[in-house]
Structure formats: structure tokens, C-alpha cells
GROMACS .gro file of C-alpha atoms in nm:
model
  229
    1UNK     CA    1  17.179  22.696 -19.892
    2UNK     CA    2  17.184  22.733 -19.499
    3UNK     CA    3  17.154  23.097 -19.341
    4UNK     CA    4  17.476  23.259 -19.262
    5UNK     CA    5  17.341  23.319 -18.923
    6UNK     CA    6  17.256  22.949 -18.856
    7UNK     CA    7  17.588  22.837 -19.023
    8UNK     CA    8  17.794  23.043 -18.812
    9UNK     CA    9  17.617  23.005 -18.503
   10UNK     CA   10  17.694  22.631 -18.505
   11UNK     CA   11  18.027  22.627 -18.661
   12UNK     CA   12  18.132  22.826 -18.342
   13UNK     CA   13  17.999  22.511 -18.160
   14UNK     CA   14  18.175  22.277 -18.354
   15UNK     CA   15  18.507  22.458 -18.350
   16UNK     CA   16  18.519  22.501 -17.968
   17UNK     CA   17  18.427  22.099 -17.918
   18UNK     CA   18  18.684  21.892 -17.678
   19UNK     CA   19  18.861  21.600 -17.754
   20UNK     CA   20  18.914  21.620 -18.128
   21UNK     CA   21  18.579  21.506 -18.185
   22UNK     CA   22  18.269  21.684 -18.244
   23UNK     CA   23  18.127  21.539 -17.908
   24UNK     CA   24  18.198  21.768 -17.586
   25UNK     CA   25  18.169  22.029 -17.375
   26UNK     CA   26  18.118  22.381 -17.510
   27UNK     CA   27  18.187  22.710 -17.300
   28UNK     CA   28  18.066  22.956 -17.535
   29UNK     CA   29  18.418  23.140 -17.480
   30UNK     CA   30  18.640  23.238 -17.758
   31UNK     CA   31  18.834  22.940 -17.886
   32UNK     CA   32  19.221  22.952 -17.770
   33UNK     CA   33  19.116  23.232 -17.494
   34UNK     CA   34  19.451  23.104 -17.306
   35UNK     CA   35  19.636  23.135 -17.604
   36UNK     CA   36  19.525  23.465 -17.653
   37UNK     CA   37  19.598  23.552 -17.331
   38UNK     CA   38  19.999  23.447 -17.353
   39UNK     CA   39  20.009  23.648 -17.700
   40UNK     CA   40  19.880  23.951 -17.486
   41UNK     CA   41  20.170  23.926 -17.231
   42UNK     CA   42  20.430  23.899 -17.527
   43UNK     CA   43  20.310  24.191 -17.690
   44UNK     CA   44  20.330  24.408 -17.368
   45UNK     CA   45  20.659  24.300 -17.327
   46UNK     CA   46  20.778  24.376 -17.683
   47UNK     CA   47  20.580  24.726 -17.633
   48UNK     CA   48  20.792  24.787 -17.317
   49UNK     CA   49  21.136  24.692 -17.497
   50UNK     CA   50  21.030  24.931 -17.803
   51UNK     CA   51  20.934  25.223 -17.568
   52UNK     CA   52  21.278  25.173 -17.401
   53UNK     CA   53  21.430  25.212 -17.739
   54UNK     CA   54  21.218  25.531 -17.846
   55UNK     CA   55  21.023  25.336 -18.089
   56UNK     CA   56  20.651  25.436 -18.120
   57UNK     CA   57  20.390  25.159 -18.072
   58UNK     CA   58  20.062  25.128 -18.161
   59UNK     CA   59  19.829  25.086 -17.834
   60UNK     CA   60  19.476  25.000 -17.985
   61UNK     CA   61  19.308  24.686 -17.852
   62UNK     CA   62  19.084  24.458 -18.045
   63UNK     CA   63  18.718  24.593 -18.025
   64UNK     CA   64  18.452  24.423 -17.806
   65UNK     CA   65  18.275  24.147 -17.946
   66UNK     CA   66  17.955  24.228 -18.056
   67UNK     CA   67  17.663  24.199 -17.827
   68UNK     CA   68  17.462  23.875 -17.830
   69UNK     CA   69  17.093  23.918 -17.999
   70UNK     CA   70  16.929  23.624 -17.822
   71UNK     CA   71  16.989  23.587 -17.430
   72UNK     CA   72  16.805  23.372 -17.209
   73UNK     CA   73  16.643  23.531 -16.942
   74UNK     CA   74  16.785  23.396 -16.575
   75UNK     CA   75  16.669  23.035 -16.513
   76UNK     CA   76  16.552  22.944 -16.889
   77UNK     CA   77  16.865  22.911 -17.063
   78UNK     CA   78  16.880  22.535 -16.994
   79UNK     CA   79  16.536  22.394 -17.023
   80UNK     CA   80  16.475  22.018 -16.906
   81UNK     CA   81  16.140  21.955 -17.100
   82UNK     CA   82  15.990  22.091 -17.393
   83UNK     CA   83  15.741  22.296 -17.225
   84UNK     CA   84  16.036  22.453 -17.069
   85UNK     CA   85  16.186  22.487 -17.410
   86UNK     CA   86  15.882  22.660 -17.522
   87UNK     CA   87  15.896  22.903 -17.231
   88UNK     CA   88  16.272  22.986 -17.339
   89UNK     CA   89  16.155  23.067 -17.692
   90UNK     CA   90  15.896  23.266 -17.596
   91UNK     CA   91  16.142  23.482 -17.452
   92UNK     CA   92  16.350  23.535 -17.702
   93UNK     CA   93  16.338  23.812 -17.973
   94UNK     CA   94  16.194  23.763 -18.315
   95UNK     CA   95  16.284  23.602 -18.546
   96UNK     CA   96  16.323  23.302 -18.304
   97UNK     CA   97  16.535  23.086 -18.551
   98UNK     CA   98  16.760  22.760 -18.501
   99UNK     CA   99  17.058  23.016 -18.476
  100UNK     CA  100  16.922  23.225 -18.215
  101UNK     CA  101  16.794  22.931 -18.016
  102UNK     CA  102  17.156  22.803 -17.986
  103UNK     CA  103  17.297  23.138 -17.901
  104UNK     CA  104  17.055  23.131 -17.593
  105UNK     CA  105  17.145  22.819 -17.421
  106UNK     CA  106  17.356  22.828 -17.127
  107UNK     CA  107  17.718  22.744 -17.138
  108UNK     CA  108  17.870  22.470 -17.101
  109UNK     CA  109  17.708  22.266 -17.401
  110UNK     CA  110  17.740  21.900 -17.428
  111UNK     CA  111  17.719  21.824 -17.823
  112UNK     CA  112  17.739  21.537 -18.064
  113UNK     CA  113  17.757  21.548 -18.440
  114UNK     CA  114  17.693  21.235 -18.664
  115UNK     CA  115  17.657  21.155 -19.049
  116UNK     CA  116  17.302  20.958 -19.002
  117UNK     CA  117  17.114  21.041 -19.329
  118UNK     CA  118  16.812  20.812 -19.212
  119UNK     CA  119  16.612  21.087 -19.022
  120UNK     CA  120  16.407  21.335 -19.054
  121UNK     CA  121  16.703  21.547 -18.992
  122UNK     CA  122  16.922  21.377 -19.233
  123UNK     CA  123  17.314  21.485 -19.253
  124UNK     CA  124  17.422  21.594 -19.617
  125UNK     CA  125  17.772  21.486 -19.559
  126UNK     CA  126  18.071  21.471 -19.258
  127UNK     CA  127  18.115  21.860 -19.314
  128UNK     CA  128  17.726  21.941 -19.265
  129UNK     CA  129  17.642  21.680 -18.960
  130UNK     CA  130  17.343  21.648 -18.766
  131UNK     CA  131  17.420  21.809 -18.434
  132UNK     CA  132  17.254  21.704 -18.075
  133UNK     CA  133  17.248  21.938 -17.805
  134UNK     CA  134  17.227  21.765 -17.457
  135UNK     CA  135  17.086  21.982 -17.196
  136UNK     CA  136  17.025  21.716 -16.913
  137UNK     CA  137  16.663  21.599 -16.943
  138UNK     CA  138  16.608  21.747 -17.301
  139UNK     CA  139  16.782  21.666 -17.626
  140UNK     CA  140  16.780  21.902 -17.897
  141UNK     CA  141  16.869  21.814 -18.293
  142UNK     CA  142  16.953  22.050 -18.585
  143UNK     CA  143  17.113  22.031 -18.918
  144UNK     CA  144  17.302  22.304 -19.109
  145UNK     CA  145  17.136  22.244 -19.430
  146UNK     CA  146  16.927  22.009 -19.628
  147UNK     CA  147  16.552  21.917 -19.622
  148UNK     CA  148  16.574  21.920 -19.217
  149UNK     CA  149  16.765  22.260 -19.168
  150UNK     CA  150  16.415  22.430 -19.113
  151UNK     CA  151  16.333  22.198 -18.822
  152UNK     CA  152  16.442  22.210 -18.441
  153UNK     CA  153  16.383  21.885 -18.287
  154UNK     CA  154  16.320  21.779 -17.933
  155UNK     CA  155  16.371  21.446 -17.694
  156UNK     CA  156  16.233  21.488 -17.353
  157UNK     CA  157  16.357  21.194 -17.141
  158UNK     CA  158  16.117  20.980 -16.991
  159UNK     CA  159  16.272  20.696 -16.770
  160UNK     CA  160  16.605  20.564 -16.924
  161UNK     CA  161  16.494  20.427 -17.239
  162UNK     CA  162  16.207  20.651 -17.369
  163UNK     CA  163  16.152  20.995 -17.455
  164UNK     CA  164  15.886  21.222 -17.557
  165UNK     CA  165  15.914  21.342 -17.925
  166UNK     CA  166  15.845  21.694 -18.072
  167UNK     CA  167  15.962  21.913 -18.325
  168UNK     CA  168  15.912  22.283 -18.477
  169UNK     CA  169  15.930  22.453 -18.795
  170UNK     CA  170  16.163  22.753 -18.777
  171UNK     CA  171  16.145  23.039 -18.758
  172UNK     CA  172  15.860  23.013 -18.519
  173UNK     CA  173  15.599  23.271 -18.464
  174UNK     CA  174  15.524  23.396 -18.092
  175UNK     CA  175  15.357  23.304 -17.877
  176UNK     CA  176  15.410  22.938 -17.923
  177UNK     CA  177  15.084  22.744 -17.852
  178UNK     CA  178  15.162  22.455 -17.599
  179UNK     CA  179  15.084  22.180 -17.857
  180UNK     CA  180  15.263  22.308 -18.123
  181UNK     CA  181  15.566  22.094 -18.100
  182UNK     CA  182  15.350  21.762 -18.161
  183UNK     CA  183  15.120  21.922 -18.454
  184UNK     CA  184  15.323  21.814 -18.759
  185UNK     CA  185  15.427  21.457 -18.606
  186UNK     CA  186  15.152  21.244 -18.747
  187UNK     CA  187  15.263  20.997 -19.024
  188UNK     CA  188  14.955  20.779 -19.061
  189UNK     CA  189  14.673  20.637 -18.842
  190UNK     CA  190  14.919  20.405 -18.651
  191UNK     CA  191  15.247  20.614 -18.654
  192UNK     CA  192  15.386  20.946 -18.593
  193UNK     CA  193  15.674  21.050 -18.814
  194UNK     CA  194  15.931  20.984 -18.544
  195UNK     CA  195  15.766  20.618 -18.497
  196UNK     CA  196  15.937  20.501 -18.857
  197UNK     CA  197  16.273  20.484 -18.618
  198UNK     CA  198  16.169  20.506 -18.268
  199UNK     CA  199  15.982  20.219 -18.201
  200UNK     CA  200  15.716  20.132 -17.912
  201UNK     CA  201  15.508  20.438 -17.938
  202UNK     CA  202  15.244  20.497 -17.677
  203UNK     CA  203  15.065  20.824 -17.562
  204UNK     CA  204  15.200  21.059 -17.317
  205UNK     CA  205  14.984  21.017 -17.016
  206UNK     CA  206  15.021  21.383 -16.922
  207UNK     CA  207  14.969  21.578 -17.253
  208UNK     CA  208  14.645  21.594 -17.402
  209UNK     CA  209  14.727  21.565 -17.781
  210UNK     CA  210  14.698  21.283 -18.034
  211UNK     CA  211  15.046  21.334 -18.133
  212UNK     CA  212  15.221  21.351 -17.787
  213UNK     CA  213  15.395  21.013 -17.828
  214UNK     CA  214  15.667  20.851 -17.603
  215UNK     CA  215  15.874  20.607 -17.756
  216UNK     CA  216  16.236  20.433 -17.777
  217UNK     CA  217  16.512  20.664 -17.723
  218UNK     CA  218  16.799  20.591 -17.961
  219UNK     CA  219  17.154  20.640 -17.899
  220UNK     CA  220  17.372  20.728 -18.252
  221UNK     CA  221  17.598  20.461 -18.355
  222UNK     CA  222  17.995  20.513 -18.271
  223UNK     CA  223  18.078  20.470 -18.632
  224UNK     CA  224  17.858  20.764 -18.727
  225UNK     CA  225  18.040  21.014 -18.503
  226UNK     CA  226  18.206  21.350 -18.682
  227UNK     CA  227  18.548  21.394 -18.580
  228UNK     CA  228  18.701  21.750 -18.600
  229UNK     CA  229  19.049  21.635 -18.723
   0.00000   0.00000   0.00000
């Protein structure tokens, strides 16, 4: 079963997606904020009317939202590389789990949810999809439950068609060694686990680790995209 914190954090992402699908921008604001404001105006009008009629009214307001536990320091909330993502994670309070990382990211967020089952992070079904978080130069992927729920996967853009792959088993202990995202990627003497799907593997010219591999970046098929309605 997925942890409650992970489920709530990711459900909030999906619930506030735009365009009727799970691919869109997420602001991190409460869903239906404008509607709530309109309702507040109507309540105020009703309150004035009731007061004129001599009816007692309840002036209580909604409680303040709970403070966020995982807040990125200034400048760290939108990592563009795996190294920058490690800097963000290293600045968060333990336990640093998937929900904590999602909570800390700058808004708006661009996300996409898919039903792909052929992955290190397979989606169980459309109600429990694999979710991509697009940060610009860096893409993160997560799942709510199943065998991949403890993984945070990275794809750092390299040119137009390739990316540097990495992953962390979550929650991760601090401090995080710089090569930690590459330690669990080896499949055999020829391939990493990423190379089963992402062809054209070649060593990173800038990272001194045998599993720091650049390979083809894949775009999820439109048929696999999960819609909200």
C-alpha cells in the first residue's frame, strides 16, 4: 500500500491539473480558488442581510492551512540537473521521501500521467499512473504504489534526443553522495537497467562513474496518457 503522505501529495497534483487530463500546469494553490472567493462574497452578502433582520450569524472562518514541512531554500526548488536535484534533497528535512520532494518543488509544475507497465516504475492501472514532473532541463518520474513506489527517477536532458538517467531509492538518507543516483543502475556487463528501453547507451563524458550513462530520451505515447474525467 502507498504511504498516506505520498498519496495525498500526488493526488493534489492530479486534482489541480489543467485541460481535463493529467498533463498540465499545477500552481500549488487550492483547487477552485476563484469559486471559493465567489462563495465568500455571497456569504458576506447573506451575513449583512441576516444582520439587518436581527439574526445572529457565525463569524468563524476556515482554519489556516497546515504549514508545509518540505520547503525548498530560495533558488533550489526547480532543479535542472541531477546534481541540482541532489542539492535540493540535501536541503530538505528528513525523512526525505517522494512526497517531501514533490511538496518542495516550485510551482507551477508541468506534469503528465501515463499507464505504461513496461518500466522500472510500472503503473498499476489508470487510477494509479506513472507521473512525470517536467522541470525544464530535468524530468522526475514517480508512481503511487507497486514495485516502483520507492523510486525517484531522473532524466537530465542532453541535447535534443538524449538524457542522463539516474534514480534514488526513497526515502534517502542525508547527506547524499554525488554518485548515489547511478549506483543501482547496472543490469549486466553491457547495459544499465535503463538501457532495456532507452537505446544507444554511452558513458557520460563529465561524470566519473561507470553507471552514469546517456541514452535516448523517450516520449510517452499519447495512447497511454491518463485523463482526469
